[in-house]
Tab-separated table of C-alpha atoms and ligand atoms in Angstrom:
chain	number	residue	atom	x	y	z
A	1	MET	CA	14.063	-5.007	-58.847
A	2	ILE	CA	10.596	-6.427	-59.580
A	3	LYS	CA	8.535	-3.939	-61.621
A	4	THR	CA	5.182	-4.164	-59.847
A	5	VAL	CA	3.874	-0.949	-61.425
A	6	PHE	CA	5.668	0.624	-64.395
A	7	PHE	CA	4.593	3.591	-66.525
A	8	ASN	CA	5.605	2.820	-70.115
A	9	LYS	CA	6.141	6.239	-71.688
A	10	GLU	CA	6.585	4.992	-75.260
A	11	GLU	CA	3.309	3.069	-75.252
A	12	ASN	CA	1.552	5.449	-72.851
A	13	CYS	CA	0.284	2.582	-70.700
A	14	LEU	CA	0.711	1.247	-67.173
A	15	GLU	CA	2.373	-2.142	-66.957
A	16	LEU	CA	1.527	-4.412	-64.036
A	17	ILE	CA	2.844	-7.849	-63.230
A	18	ASP	CA	-0.280	-10.025	-62.958
A	19	GLN	CA	-0.126	-11.152	-59.323
A	20	THR	CA	-2.968	-13.636	-59.723
A	21	LEU	CA	-0.670	-15.759	-61.921
A	22	LEU	CA	2.463	-15.656	-59.771
A	23	PRO	CA	4.616	-17.575	-59.109
A	24	LEU	CA	3.822	-19.975	-61.962
A	25	GLN	CA	3.655	-17.389	-64.747
A	26	GLU	CA	5.264	-13.956	-65.020
A	27	VAL	CA	2.789	-12.084	-67.231
A	28	ILE	CA	2.777	-8.305	-67.735
A	29	ILE	CA	-0.610	-6.697	-68.346
A	30	LYS	CA	-0.947	-3.276	-69.986
A	31	CYS	CA	-3.598	-0.858	-68.723
A	32	ARG	CA	-4.613	1.973	-71.065
A	33	THR	CA	-7.855	3.240	-69.519
A	34	GLU	CA	-9.214	3.979	-66.055
A	35	VAL	CA	-11.519	0.991	-66.532
A	36	ASP	CA	-8.515	-1.312	-67.124
A	37	ILE	CA	-6.956	0.095	-63.957
A	38	ALA	CA	-10.111	-0.355	-61.863
A	39	LYS	CA	-10.514	-3.923	-63.135
A	40	SER	CA	-6.893	-4.801	-62.335
A	41	ILE	CA	-7.437	-3.652	-58.727
A	42	ILE	CA	-10.789	-5.437	-58.322
A	43	ASP	CA	-9.371	-8.657	-59.783
A	44	MET	CA	-6.258	-8.308	-57.563
A	45	GLN	CA	-3.852	-8.441	-60.486
A	46	VAL	CA	-2.331	-5.607	-58.502
A	47	ARG	CA	-2.825	-5.705	-54.727
A	48	GLY	CA	-1.240	-4.457	-51.500
A	49	ALA	CA	-2.169	-1.073	-50.060
A	50	PRO	CA	0.599	1.182	-51.464
A	51	ALA	CA	0.614	-0.561	-54.877
A	52	ILE	CA	-3.108	-0.066	-55.415
A	53	GLY	CA	-2.739	3.587	-54.392
A	54	VAL	CA	0.014	4.199	-56.950
A	55	THR	CA	-1.894	2.297	-59.651
A	56	ALA	CA	-5.123	4.205	-59.017
A	57	ALA	CA	-3.240	7.516	-59.169
A	58	TYR	CA	-2.225	6.648	-62.749
A	59	GLY	CA	-5.851	5.658	-63.344
A	60	VAL	CA	-6.905	9.304	-63.010
A	61	TYR	CA	-4.487	10.199	-65.827
A	62	PHE	CA	-5.825	7.439	-68.088
A	63	GLY	CA	-9.382	8.571	-67.400
A	64	LEU	CA	-8.553	12.110	-68.484
A	65	ILE	CA	-6.953	11.037	-71.771
A	66	ASN	CA	-9.606	8.408	-72.577
A	67	PRO	CA	-11.253	9.481	-75.909
A	68	LYS	CA	-14.604	8.029	-74.720
A	69	ASN	CA	-14.571	10.407	-71.754
A	70	ARG	CA	-13.565	13.365	-73.895
A	71	GLU	CA	-16.578	12.770	-76.143
A	72	LYS	CA	-18.881	13.227	-73.145
A	73	LYS	CA	-18.437	17.020	-73.302
A	74	ILE	CA	-18.942	17.472	-69.563
A	75	LEU	CA	-17.131	19.819	-67.202
A	76	LEU	CA	-13.687	18.707	-66.011
A	77	GLU	CA	-14.885	18.642	-62.371
A	78	GLU	CA	-17.724	16.298	-63.263
A	79	LEU	CA	-15.512	13.969	-65.296
A	80	LEU	CA	-12.924	13.955	-62.522
A	81	GLU	CA	-15.593	12.929	-59.995
A	82	GLN	CA	-16.702	10.054	-62.247
A	83	ILE	CA	-13.136	8.797	-62.700
A	84	CYS	CA	-12.252	9.121	-59.005
A	85	ASP	CA	-15.479	7.392	-57.915
A	86	LEU	CA	-14.743	4.477	-60.219
A	87	LEU	CA	-11.221	4.109	-58.842
A	88	THR	CA	-12.030	4.532	-55.145
A	89	GLY	CA	-14.974	2.138	-55.507
A	90	THR	CA	-12.672	-0.799	-56.245
A	91	ARG	CA	-11.535	-1.878	-52.755
A	92	PRO	CA	-12.679	-0.231	-49.511
A	93	THR	CA	-10.090	-0.972	-46.819
A	94	ALA	CA	-6.626	0.228	-47.876
A	95	VAL	CA	-6.530	3.971	-47.242
A	96	ASN	CA	-3.618	4.465	-49.661
A	97	LEU	CA	-6.108	4.142	-52.524
A	98	PHE	CA	-8.164	7.079	-51.240
A	99	TYR	CA	-5.054	9.045	-50.306
A	100	ALA	CA	-3.550	8.719	-53.798
A	101	VAL	CA	-6.727	9.395	-55.785
A	102	ASN	CA	-7.655	12.402	-53.631
A	103	ARG	CA	-4.142	13.762	-53.915
A	104	VAL	CA	-4.267	13.660	-57.728
A	105	ARG	CA	-7.797	15.113	-57.738
A	106	ASN	CA	-6.785	18.002	-55.462
A	107	ALA	CA	-3.657	18.745	-57.513
A	108	ILE	CA	-5.859	19.081	-60.602
A	109	LEU	CA	-8.520	21.175	-58.881
A	110	ASN	CA	-5.812	23.502	-57.584
A	111	LEU	CA	-4.903	24.327	-61.194
A	112	HIS	CA	-8.306	26.043	-61.537
A	113	THR	CA	-8.452	25.029	-65.173
A	114	GLY	CA	-11.087	23.462	-67.386
A	115	ASP	CA	-8.426	22.300	-69.825
A	116	LEU	CA	-8.300	18.499	-70.058
A	117	ASP	CA	-4.757	18.361	-71.420
A	118	LYS	CA	-3.387	20.466	-68.580
A	119	ALA	CA	-5.344	18.345	-66.090
A	120	ALA	CA	-4.018	15.104	-67.592
A	121	GLU	CA	-0.461	16.425	-67.512
A	122	LYS	CA	-0.874	17.267	-63.830
A	123	ALA	CA	-2.410	13.852	-63.086
A	124	LEU	CA	0.565	12.109	-64.663
A	125	SER	CA	3.172	14.173	-62.817
A	126	GLU	CA	1.354	13.702	-59.497
A	127	ALA	CA	1.046	9.926	-60.057
A	128	LYS	CA	4.772	9.757	-60.812
A	129	ALA	CA	5.492	11.722	-57.625
A	130	ILE	CA	3.342	9.317	-55.571
A	131	TYR	CA	5.226	6.393	-57.141
A	132	GLU	CA	8.650	7.906	-56.381
A	133	GLU	CA	7.636	8.874	-52.838
A	134	ASP	CA	6.352	5.368	-52.143
A	135	LEU	CA	9.647	3.890	-53.229
A	136	ALA	CA	11.571	6.358	-51.057
A	137	MET	CA	9.273	5.686	-48.071
A	138	CYS	CA	9.869	1.935	-48.384
A	139	ARG	CA	13.644	2.506	-48.369
A	140	ALA	CA	13.325	4.706	-45.269
A	141	ILE	CA	11.152	2.086	-43.520
A	142	GLY	CA	13.868	-0.461	-44.302
A	143	LYS	CA	16.583	1.796	-42.925
A	144	TYR	CA	14.814	2.294	-39.582
A	145	GLY	CA	13.391	-1.206	-39.292
A	146	GLN	CA	16.565	-3.165	-39.968
A	147	GLU	CA	18.025	-1.841	-36.707
A	148	LEU	CA	15.577	-4.115	-34.875
A	149	ILE	CA	16.970	-7.257	-36.475
A	150	GLY	CA	20.099	-9.012	-35.243
A	151	ASP	CA	22.494	-11.204	-37.189
A	152	CYS	CA	21.464	-14.849	-37.638
A	153	GLU	CA	17.866	-14.223	-36.555
A	154	THR	CA	14.643	-15.654	-37.948
A	155	TRP	CA	11.708	-13.282	-38.536
A	156	LEU	CA	8.169	-14.022	-39.587
A	157	THR	CA	5.812	-12.125	-41.871
A	158	HIS	CA	2.190	-12.464	-42.944
A	159	CYS	CA	0.604	-11.954	-46.386
A	160	ASN	CA	2.782	-9.981	-48.806
A	161	ALA	CA	4.047	-6.556	-47.798
A	162	GLY	CA	6.881	-6.596	-50.288
A	163	ALA	CA	7.945	-5.090	-53.599
A	164	LEU	CA	4.786	-6.595	-55.062
A	165	ALA	CA	2.593	-4.669	-52.629
A	166	THR	CA	4.301	-1.295	-53.138
A	167	ALA	CA	6.036	0.736	-55.846
A	168	GLY	CA	9.030	-1.475	-55.007
A	169	TYR	CA	11.271	-2.749	-52.168
A	170	GLY	CA	8.357	-3.281	-49.793
A	171	THR	CA	7.446	-2.302	-46.257
A	172	ALA	CA	7.768	-5.401	-44.042
A	173	LEU	CA	9.922	-7.097	-46.680
A	174	GLY	CA	11.813	-3.822	-47.115
A	175	VAL	CA	12.902	-4.195	-43.478
A	176	PHE	CA	14.255	-7.671	-44.255
A	177	ARG	CA	15.909	-6.453	-47.476
A	178	ALA	CA	17.637	-3.631	-45.594
A	179	ALA	CA	18.811	-6.050	-42.881
A	180	LYS	CA	20.308	-8.278	-45.573
A	181	GLU	CA	21.924	-5.272	-47.278
A	182	ALA	CA	23.436	-4.376	-43.881
A	183	GLY	CA	25.174	-7.755	-43.946
A	184	LYS	CA	22.870	-9.596	-41.556
A	185	ASN	CA	22.316	-13.261	-42.233
A	186	ILE	CA	18.581	-13.682	-41.623
A	187	LYS	CA	15.974	-16.323	-42.327
A	188	ILE	CA	12.369	-15.523	-43.140
A	189	ILE	CA	9.231	-17.453	-42.293
A	190	ALA	CA	6.308	-16.635	-44.612
A	191	ASP	CA	2.803	-17.377	-43.399
A	192	GLU	CA	0.950	-19.134	-46.212
A	193	THR	CA	-1.948	-16.632	-45.755
A	194	ARG	CA	-5.264	-18.188	-46.658
A	195	PRO	CA	-7.367	-18.008	-48.684
A	196	LEU	CA	-5.452	-16.300	-51.521
A	197	LEU	CA	-1.998	-17.482	-50.446
A	198	GLN	CA	-0.174	-14.167	-50.811
A	199	GLY	CA	2.529	-15.511	-48.477
A	200	ALA	CA	3.097	-18.830	-50.227
A	201	ARG	CA	2.775	-17.429	-53.752
A	202	LEU	CA	4.113	-13.870	-53.573
A	203	THR	CA	6.294	-13.389	-50.487
A	204	ALA	CA	8.116	-16.677	-51.063
A	205	TRP	CA	8.589	-15.818	-54.756
A	206	GLU	CA	9.993	-12.342	-54.305
A	207	LEU	CA	12.224	-13.226	-51.346
A	208	MET	CA	13.648	-16.257	-53.117
A	209	LYS	CA	14.399	-14.068	-56.150
A	210	ASP	CA	16.471	-11.898	-53.790
A	211	GLY	CA	18.368	-14.868	-52.378
A	212	PHE	CA	16.649	-15.122	-48.977
A	213	GLU	CA	16.236	-18.419	-47.192
A	214	VAL	CA	12.458	-18.489	-46.841
A	215	THR	CA	10.200	-21.149	-45.361
A	216	VAL	CA	6.434	-21.199	-45.951
A	217	ILE	CA	4.333	-22.313	-42.990
A	218	ASP	CA	0.770	-22.517	-41.773
A	219	MET	CA	1.592	-23.060	-38.088
A	220	ALA	CA	2.976	-19.828	-36.648
A	221	GLY	CA	1.805	-20.817	-33.155
A	222	GLY	CA	4.171	-23.756	-32.806
A	223	LEU	CA	7.164	-21.811	-34.067
A	224	ILE	CA	6.504	-18.809	-31.858
A	225	ARG	CA	5.877	-20.940	-28.761
A	226	ASN	CA	9.132	-22.804	-29.329
A	227	ASP	CA	11.256	-19.637	-29.585
A	228	MET	CA	12.020	-20.259	-33.257
A	229	VAL	CA	11.089	-16.716	-34.285
A	230	GLN	CA	12.798	-13.589	-32.917
A	231	GLY	CA	10.203	-11.167	-34.220
A	232	VAL	CA	7.309	-10.526	-36.582
A	233	VAL	CA	6.872	-7.696	-39.099
A	234	VAL	CA	3.643	-7.254	-41.066
A	235	GLY	CA	2.328	-4.529	-43.379
A	236	ALA	CA	-0.847	-2.485	-42.962
A	237	ASP	CA	-3.810	-1.382	-45.040
A	238	ARG	CA	-5.035	1.350	-42.716
A	239	ILE	CA	-3.839	2.654	-39.348
A	240	THR	CA	-6.121	4.826	-37.235
A	241	SER	CA	-4.953	7.806	-35.181
A	242	LYS	CA	-5.053	5.636	-32.028
A	243	GLY	CA	-2.991	2.845	-33.594
A	244	PHE	CA	-5.596	0.269	-34.642
A	245	VAL	CA	-4.121	-1.573	-37.637
A	246	ALA	CA	-6.156	-3.156	-40.427
A	247	ASN	CA	-4.147	-5.774	-42.289
A	248	LYS	CA	-4.644	-9.126	-44.005
A	249	ILE	CA	-6.956	-11.529	-42.197
A	250	GLY	CA	-4.936	-13.569	-39.697
A	251	THR	CA	-2.771	-10.646	-38.587
A	252	TYR	CA	-4.704	-10.226	-35.335
A	253	SER	CA	-4.251	-13.905	-34.366
A	254	LEU	CA	-0.530	-13.534	-35.018
A	255	ALA	CA	-0.355	-10.443	-32.802
A	256	VAL	CA	-2.148	-12.289	-29.968
A	257	LEU	CA	0.294	-15.188	-30.320
A	258	CYS	CA	3.231	-12.796	-30.093
A	259	LYS	CA	1.837	-11.026	-27.031
A	260	TYR	CA	1.184	-14.333	-25.246
A	261	ASN	CA	4.694	-15.598	-25.986
A	262	GLY	CA	6.588	-12.331	-25.503
A	263	VAL	CA	7.726	-12.018	-29.126
A	264	PRO	CA	7.994	-8.493	-30.632
A	265	PHE	CA	5.241	-7.712	-33.132
A	266	TYR	CA	5.943	-4.814	-35.519
A	267	VAL	CA	3.867	-3.166	-38.216
A	268	ALA	CA	5.720	-1.531	-41.136
A	269	ALA	CA	3.855	1.123	-43.109
A	270	PRO	CA	4.431	4.381	-44.976
A	271	THR	CA	2.823	7.556	-43.671
A	272	SER	CA	0.258	7.309	-46.508
A	273	THR	CA	-1.279	4.317	-44.651
A	274	PHE	CA	-2.353	6.406	-41.639
A	275	ASP	CA	-5.955	7.580	-41.593
A	276	MET	CA	-6.003	10.389	-39.067
A	277	SER	CA	-9.710	11.024	-39.699
A	278	ILE	CA	-10.664	7.939	-37.654
A	279	LYS	CA	-9.750	6.632	-34.206
A	280	TYR	CA	-11.137	3.132	-33.648
A	281	ASP	CA	-11.376	-0.283	-35.327
A	282	ASP	CA	-15.131	-0.151	-35.949
A	283	GLU	CA	-14.657	2.908	-38.170
A	284	ILE	CA	-12.657	0.881	-40.720
A	285	VAL	CA	-14.654	-0.600	-43.608
A	286	ILE	CA	-13.575	-4.211	-43.999
A	287	GLU	CA	-13.818	-5.664	-47.490
A	288	GLN	CA	-15.975	-8.796	-47.741
A	289	ARG	CA	-14.859	-11.144	-50.485
A	290	ASN	CA	-16.344	-13.857	-52.660
A	291	PRO	CA	-17.232	-17.069	-50.741
A	292	ASP	CA	-15.682	-19.072	-53.593
A	293	GLU	CA	-12.256	-18.061	-52.289
A	294	ILE	CA	-12.996	-20.276	-49.258
A	295	THR	CA	-15.167	-23.031	-50.702
A	296	LYS	CA	-12.957	-23.659	-53.731
A	297	PHE	CA	-9.261	-24.381	-54.005
A	298	ALA	CA	-7.658	-23.596	-57.387
A	299	GLY	CA	-11.162	-23.717	-58.895
A	300	VAL	CA	-12.046	-27.101	-57.362
A	301	GLN	CA	-14.843	-27.166	-54.790
A	302	VAL	CA	-13.589	-28.367	-51.401
A	303	ALA	CA	-16.433	-27.401	-49.019
A	304	PRO	CA	-19.972	-28.806	-48.933
A	305	THR	CA	-22.387	-27.186	-51.382
A	306	GLY	CA	-24.478	-24.536	-49.662
A	307	VAL	CA	-22.230	-24.132	-46.596
A	308	LYS	CA	-22.229	-20.637	-45.075
A	309	VAL	CA	-19.027	-18.634	-45.582
A	310	TYR	CA	-17.661	-15.553	-43.869
A	311	ASN	CA	-14.712	-14.148	-45.817
A	312	PRO	CA	-13.477	-10.728	-44.699
A	313	ALA	CA	-10.195	-9.773	-46.402
A	314	PHE	CA	-8.780	-7.976	-43.364
A	315	ASP	CA	-8.875	-7.912	-39.577
A	316	VAL	CA	-7.910	-5.213	-37.114
A	317	THR	CA	-5.151	-5.506	-34.522
A	318	PRO	CA	-5.552	-3.246	-31.462
A	319	PRO	CA	-2.659	-0.981	-30.413
A	320	GLU	CA	-1.917	-2.828	-27.154
A	321	LEU	CA	-0.635	-5.818	-29.161
A	322	ILE	CA	1.769	-3.801	-31.303
A	323	THR	CA	5.376	-3.355	-30.148
A	324	GLY	CA	6.080	-0.578	-32.655
A	325	ILE	CA	5.087	0.869	-36.023
A	326	ILE	CA	8.018	1.204	-38.418
A	327	THR	CA	7.414	4.201	-40.697
A	328	ASP	CA	9.428	6.305	-43.127
A	329	LYS	CA	9.692	8.903	-40.353
A	330	GLY	CA	11.048	6.509	-37.725
A	331	ILE	CA	9.718	3.839	-35.388
A	332	ILE	CA	6.581	4.862	-33.504
A	333	GLU	CA	6.200	3.369	-30.043
A	334	PRO	CA	3.211	3.348	-27.675
A	335	ILE	CA	1.222	5.169	-26.498
A	336	TYR	CA	0.081	5.545	-30.104
A	337	ALA	CA	-2.719	8.045	-29.452
A	338	GLU	CA	0.092	10.421	-28.451
A	339	THR	CA	3.030	9.274	-30.553
A	340	ILE	CA	1.326	8.868	-33.951
A	341	PRO	CA	0.274	12.551	-34.213
A	342	GLN	CA	3.728	13.588	-32.932
A	343	VAL	CA	5.662	11.572	-35.535
A	344	LEU	CA	3.312	12.584	-38.336
A	345	GLY	CA	3.961	16.203	-37.389
A	346	LEU	CA	0.396	16.926	-36.324
A	347	LYS	CA	1.190	17.890	-32.733
B	420	LIG	O1	-5.769	-8.261	-50.128
B	420	LIG	P1	-4.372	-7.770	-50.353
B	420	LIG	O2	-3.455	-8.804	-50.932
B	420	LIG	O3	-4.351	-6.469	-51.127
B	420	LIG	O4	-3.865	-7.459	-48.885
B	420	LIG	C1	-2.573	-6.966	-48.700
B	420	LIG	C2	-2.194	-6.818	-47.288
B	420	LIG	O5	-2.970	-7.004	-46.379
B	420	LIG	C3	-0.817	-6.308	-47.036
B	420	LIG	O6	-0.274	-6.887	-45.892
B	420	LIG	C4	-0.929	-4.802	-46.839
B	420	LIG	O7	-1.565	-4.208	-47.931
B	420	LIG	C5	0.369	-4.168	-46.627
B	420	LIG	S1	1.246	-4.033	-48.141
B	420	LIG	C6	2.651	-3.138	-47.981
């Protein structure tokens, strides 16, 4: 299995496959400080909601063992705040980042200790637990989701919600992997996913490695209209308590297309992607990215100098367009305002 995030015990570092270089080069980067970790998330060497959560969780550990931080001679609580602020300040939309960092922070605070070594030990064990749980949640999502897929069907996905976006196996791609493991012969359509091409570069790469027949497209409308796709599964960066789903830009258009043409549109996400503190789309902070991602292609300028650019990384799909949300606890169906709290055990 692809090692998206790997804690190297011997070298005491976190190894990440540099996703900005895929599929042309398979380069492993080694993070040894919380600053390395924050930079790898900002630069999108690691990306995808669950993967950045897991990576940031390890970042707390590296911050607590960093000799530069230990020289500061400040209280553990203060240092912890500095480290957590750095990590959560990297990307604003995926809630998994906040979930993972807060979980490690709370585990440390619950020790009621000022001892940095004990705190670091706790941070490492909690990060490992988050990693293991993410992997298990992806497997469970696959188990439930594969039931939706029939033999010899063609399903479409957007962006990359695969092993590269999680601790491993993937959410949307985990559903396809589980269907294949169940003996179903399926074909996958990968949306190219502009502007950073996560579909063409990452989804195509990891599915081909696993022996899938995958086709990269930039014309979902035509395929969906012509009945060439039996269903769509996408990942999620944040899901509100009423079922609004933030995911890679272009997801909303895909959901509208599916609704118009009567094609099932599923979201696959672990329970760590739900943000029960908010209800509606306008409460989700959408990351705005560098205009160069739009005006340049592979470093070469393609748009007129000075043109205005609007480049949000994510959009929000409203609940009425979503057929079901495939989670590690089962498939959630509408009406989400009622079913999400029920499945998450909050009602
Ligand atoms: O900007 P990215 O590449 O981090 O965006 C990733 C996505 O939008 C994924 O679809 C989402 O995080 C789900 S990953 C299991």
